[in-house]
XYZ file of C-alpha atoms in Angstrom:
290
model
C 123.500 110.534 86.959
C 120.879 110.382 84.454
C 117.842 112.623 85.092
C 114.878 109.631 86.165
C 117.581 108.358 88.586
C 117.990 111.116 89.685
C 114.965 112.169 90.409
C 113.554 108.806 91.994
C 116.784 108.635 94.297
C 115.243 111.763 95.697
C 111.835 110.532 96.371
C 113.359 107.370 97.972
C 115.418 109.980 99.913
C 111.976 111.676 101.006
C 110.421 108.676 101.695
C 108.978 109.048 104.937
C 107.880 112.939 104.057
C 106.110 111.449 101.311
C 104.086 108.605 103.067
C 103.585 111.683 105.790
C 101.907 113.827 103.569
C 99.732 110.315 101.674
C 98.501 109.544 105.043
C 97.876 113.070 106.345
C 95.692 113.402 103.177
C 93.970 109.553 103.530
C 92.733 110.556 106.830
C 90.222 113.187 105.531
C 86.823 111.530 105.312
C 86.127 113.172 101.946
C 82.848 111.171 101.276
C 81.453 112.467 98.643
C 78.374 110.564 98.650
C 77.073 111.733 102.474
C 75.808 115.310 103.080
C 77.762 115.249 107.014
C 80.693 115.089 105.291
C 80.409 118.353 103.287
C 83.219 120.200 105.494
C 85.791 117.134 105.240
C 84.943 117.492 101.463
C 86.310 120.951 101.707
C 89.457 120.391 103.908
C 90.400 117.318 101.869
C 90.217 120.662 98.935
C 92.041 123.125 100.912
C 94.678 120.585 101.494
C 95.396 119.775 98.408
C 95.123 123.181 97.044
C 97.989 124.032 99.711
C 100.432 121.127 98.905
C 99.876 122.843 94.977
C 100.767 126.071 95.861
C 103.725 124.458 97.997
C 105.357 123.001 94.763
C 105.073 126.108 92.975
C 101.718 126.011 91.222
C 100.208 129.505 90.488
C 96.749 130.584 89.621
C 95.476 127.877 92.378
C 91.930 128.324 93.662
C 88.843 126.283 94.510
C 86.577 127.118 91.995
C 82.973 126.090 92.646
C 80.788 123.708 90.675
C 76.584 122.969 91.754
C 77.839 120.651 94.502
C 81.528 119.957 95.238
C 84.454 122.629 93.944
C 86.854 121.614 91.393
C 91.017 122.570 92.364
C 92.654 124.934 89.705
C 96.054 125.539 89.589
C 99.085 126.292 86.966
C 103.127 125.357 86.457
C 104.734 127.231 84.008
C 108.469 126.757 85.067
C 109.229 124.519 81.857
C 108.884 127.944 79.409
C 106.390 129.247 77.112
C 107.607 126.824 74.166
C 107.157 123.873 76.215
C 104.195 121.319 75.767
C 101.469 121.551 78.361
C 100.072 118.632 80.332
C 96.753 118.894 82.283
C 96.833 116.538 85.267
C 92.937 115.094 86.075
C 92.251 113.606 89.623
C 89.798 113.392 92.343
C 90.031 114.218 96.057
C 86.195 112.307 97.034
C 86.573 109.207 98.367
C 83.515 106.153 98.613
C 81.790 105.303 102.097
C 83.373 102.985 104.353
C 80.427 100.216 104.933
C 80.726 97.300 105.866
C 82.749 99.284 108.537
C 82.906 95.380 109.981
C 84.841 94.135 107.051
C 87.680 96.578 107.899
C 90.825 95.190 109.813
C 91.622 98.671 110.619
C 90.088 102.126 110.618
C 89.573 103.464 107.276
C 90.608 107.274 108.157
C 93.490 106.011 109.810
C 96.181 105.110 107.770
C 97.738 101.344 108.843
C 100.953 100.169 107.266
C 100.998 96.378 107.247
C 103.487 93.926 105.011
C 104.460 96.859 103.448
C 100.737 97.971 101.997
C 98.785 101.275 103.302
C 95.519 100.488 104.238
C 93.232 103.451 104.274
C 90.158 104.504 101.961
C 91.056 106.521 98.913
C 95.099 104.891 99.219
C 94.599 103.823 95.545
C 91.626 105.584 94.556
C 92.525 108.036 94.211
C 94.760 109.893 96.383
C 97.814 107.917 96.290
C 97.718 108.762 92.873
C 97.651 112.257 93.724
C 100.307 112.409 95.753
C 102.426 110.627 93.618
C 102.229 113.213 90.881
C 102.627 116.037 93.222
C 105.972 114.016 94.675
C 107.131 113.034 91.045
C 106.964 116.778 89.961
C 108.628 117.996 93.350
C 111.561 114.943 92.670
C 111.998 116.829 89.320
C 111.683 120.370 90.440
C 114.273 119.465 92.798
C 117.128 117.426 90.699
C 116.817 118.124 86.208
C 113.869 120.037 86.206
C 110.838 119.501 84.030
C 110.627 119.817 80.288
C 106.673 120.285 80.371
C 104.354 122.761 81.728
C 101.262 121.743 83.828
C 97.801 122.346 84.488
C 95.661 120.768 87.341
C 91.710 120.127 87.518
C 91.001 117.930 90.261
C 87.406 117.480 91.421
C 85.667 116.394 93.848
C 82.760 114.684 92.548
C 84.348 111.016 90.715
C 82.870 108.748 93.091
C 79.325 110.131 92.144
C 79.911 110.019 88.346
C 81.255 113.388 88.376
C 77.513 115.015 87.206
C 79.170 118.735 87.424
C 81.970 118.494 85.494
C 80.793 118.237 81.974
C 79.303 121.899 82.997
C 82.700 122.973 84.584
C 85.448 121.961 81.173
C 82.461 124.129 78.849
C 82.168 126.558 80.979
C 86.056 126.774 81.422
C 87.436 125.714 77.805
C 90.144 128.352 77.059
C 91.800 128.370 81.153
C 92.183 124.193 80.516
C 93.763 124.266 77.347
C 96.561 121.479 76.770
C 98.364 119.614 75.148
C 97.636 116.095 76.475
C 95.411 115.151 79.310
C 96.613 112.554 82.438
C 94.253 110.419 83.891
C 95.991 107.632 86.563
C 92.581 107.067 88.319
C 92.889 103.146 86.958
C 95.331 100.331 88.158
C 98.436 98.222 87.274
C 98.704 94.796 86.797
C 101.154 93.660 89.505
C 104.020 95.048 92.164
C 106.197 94.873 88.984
C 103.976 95.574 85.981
C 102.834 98.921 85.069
C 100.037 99.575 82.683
C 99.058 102.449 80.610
C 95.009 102.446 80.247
C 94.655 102.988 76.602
C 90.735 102.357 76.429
C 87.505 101.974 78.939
C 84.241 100.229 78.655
C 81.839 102.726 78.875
C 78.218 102.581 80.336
C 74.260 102.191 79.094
C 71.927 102.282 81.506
C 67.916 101.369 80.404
C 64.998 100.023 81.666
C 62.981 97.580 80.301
C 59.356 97.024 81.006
C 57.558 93.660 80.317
C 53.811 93.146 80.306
C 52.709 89.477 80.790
C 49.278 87.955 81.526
C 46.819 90.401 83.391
C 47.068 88.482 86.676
C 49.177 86.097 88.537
C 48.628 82.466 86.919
C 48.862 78.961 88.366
C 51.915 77.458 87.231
C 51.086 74.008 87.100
C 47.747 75.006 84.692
C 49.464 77.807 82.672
C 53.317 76.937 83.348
C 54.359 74.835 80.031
C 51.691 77.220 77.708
C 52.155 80.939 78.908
C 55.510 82.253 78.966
C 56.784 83.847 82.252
C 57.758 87.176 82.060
C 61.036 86.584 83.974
C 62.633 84.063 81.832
C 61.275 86.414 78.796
C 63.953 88.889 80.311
C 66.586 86.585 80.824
C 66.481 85.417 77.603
C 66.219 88.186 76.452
C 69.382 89.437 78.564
C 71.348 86.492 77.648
C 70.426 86.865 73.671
C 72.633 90.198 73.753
C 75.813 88.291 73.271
C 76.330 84.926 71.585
C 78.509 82.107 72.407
C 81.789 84.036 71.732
C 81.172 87.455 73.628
C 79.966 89.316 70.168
C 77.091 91.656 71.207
C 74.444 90.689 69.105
C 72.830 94.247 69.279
C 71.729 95.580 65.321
C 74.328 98.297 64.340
C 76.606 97.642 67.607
C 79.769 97.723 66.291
C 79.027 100.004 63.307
C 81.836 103.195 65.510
C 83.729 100.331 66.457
C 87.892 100.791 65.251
C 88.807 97.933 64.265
C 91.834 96.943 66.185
C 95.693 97.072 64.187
C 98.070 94.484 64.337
C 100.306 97.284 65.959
C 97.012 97.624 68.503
C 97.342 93.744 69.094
C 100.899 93.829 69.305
C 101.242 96.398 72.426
C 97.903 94.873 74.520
C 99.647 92.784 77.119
C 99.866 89.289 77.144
C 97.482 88.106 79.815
C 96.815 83.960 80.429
C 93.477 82.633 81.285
C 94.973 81.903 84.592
C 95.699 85.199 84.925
C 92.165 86.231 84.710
C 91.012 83.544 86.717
C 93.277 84.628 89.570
C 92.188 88.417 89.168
C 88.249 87.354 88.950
C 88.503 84.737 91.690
C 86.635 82.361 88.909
C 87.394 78.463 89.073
C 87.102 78.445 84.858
C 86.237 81.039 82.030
C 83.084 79.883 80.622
C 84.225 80.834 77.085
C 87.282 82.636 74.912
C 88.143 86.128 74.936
C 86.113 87.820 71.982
C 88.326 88.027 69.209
C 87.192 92.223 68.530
C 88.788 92.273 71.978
């Protein structure tokens, strides 16, 4: 038996321990956002900590940050000469609301058509447990050929504003030789995906001063400009009529994409978009620098 097989025909073996331990972990409220949920923050920790130390992990601890503490922990069963992988998650989950919009409790874990329905099942505790069970399934049947290294936080859902201070502060103890990150998605039941790039995020505010007073449209409408179609043209200027952002200097840092690059992005229809979006019609082609 080759060594994946035989390590997945022990996690379908352990099936039901596995979903056991998911929805023992989905039904800590772990809202990171809420102050009243500051000691489910720390159980959801403790938890997770445990199941670590459970699969052999050494070195585990809870080490504190300014708000929520960040879960340590080391696997060196592979050998000194082996390659070592540092394994990012999260353990914070989002609020609930619309609590109405729910079909079934959110902290209690509901099988139905063969989905769990819980918050944090896919973001990101499913993933968790997943690795954890994937390592055990290995552990258990060929063993693993790398080392690993955890750093799981509790701060993702509220952008995560203590851990920039936590990987400075903690350089040499997370050194590695490659970094997972499955906080993202797949495509379908039957299509993995490997993220290989994110958009990342701007944030500014802009501040437009009209006229010194409000101003009767039907005098001043068709000679003074409004201020709030100022803005929105000014919004919808920042790309043109094929997705380029028409921002000066832009793309100066932007790599250019290979043919290899091309060649391994997935092929993905306009209906497939539409579907995904819930859009009746794309209003335009994909950007070609995409």
């Amino acid at each position: 038996m080759s060594e994946p097989t035989a390590a997945i025909e022990y996690a379908q073996n352990h099936q039901e321990e596995i979903l056991e331990d998911l929805k023992d972990l989905l039904s800590i409220p772990s809202i990171s956002t809420l102050p009243e949920h500051e000691e489910d923050i720390t159980r959801a920790a403790e938890w997770i900590a445990e199941r670590m130390k459970n699969m052999g992990a050494e070195n585990v601890r809870l080490m504190p940050t300014a708000r929520h503490p960040v879960i340590y922990g080391e696997w060196s069963g592979a050998g000194a000469d082996a390659p070592t992988l540092l394994l990012y998650g999260h353990y914070d989950v989002q609020p609930v609301d619309p609590i109405d919009e729910w079909q079934s409790d959110p902290f209690k874990p509901e099988l139905r058509d063969g989905n769990l329905y819980a918050r944090g099942a896919s973001d990101m505790k499913g993933q968790l447990i997943a690795h954890f069970k994937a390592i055990e399934a290995l552990q258990q049947t060929s063993g693993l050929p790398v080392n690993f290294k955890f750093m799981i936080e509790g701060e993702e859902e509220i952008g995560s504003p203590n851990l920039q201070a936590y990987i400075q502060a903690n350089k040499e103890l997370l050194q590695a030789d490659l970094c997972l990150n499955s906080d993202s998605g797949i495509l379908s039941e039957d299509q993995p995906a490997i993220t290989v790039g994110l958009r990342g995020l701007t944030y500014f505010e802009i501040r437009l001063q009209g006229q010194h007073a409000d101003l009767h449209s039907g005098t001043f409408g068709g000679v003074v400009d409004n201020p709030a179609l100022v803005i929105a043209r000014l919004m919808a200027g920042m790309k043109d009529e094929q997705g380029h952002i028409t921002l000066p200097g832009f793309y100066d840092d932007v790599r250019e994409l290979t043919a290899h690059d091309r060649e391994m992005l997935p092929d993905l229809s306009d209906e497939w978009w539409k579907e995904k979006a819930g859009a009746k019609d794309r209003a335009r082609p994909c950007p070609p620098h995409l």
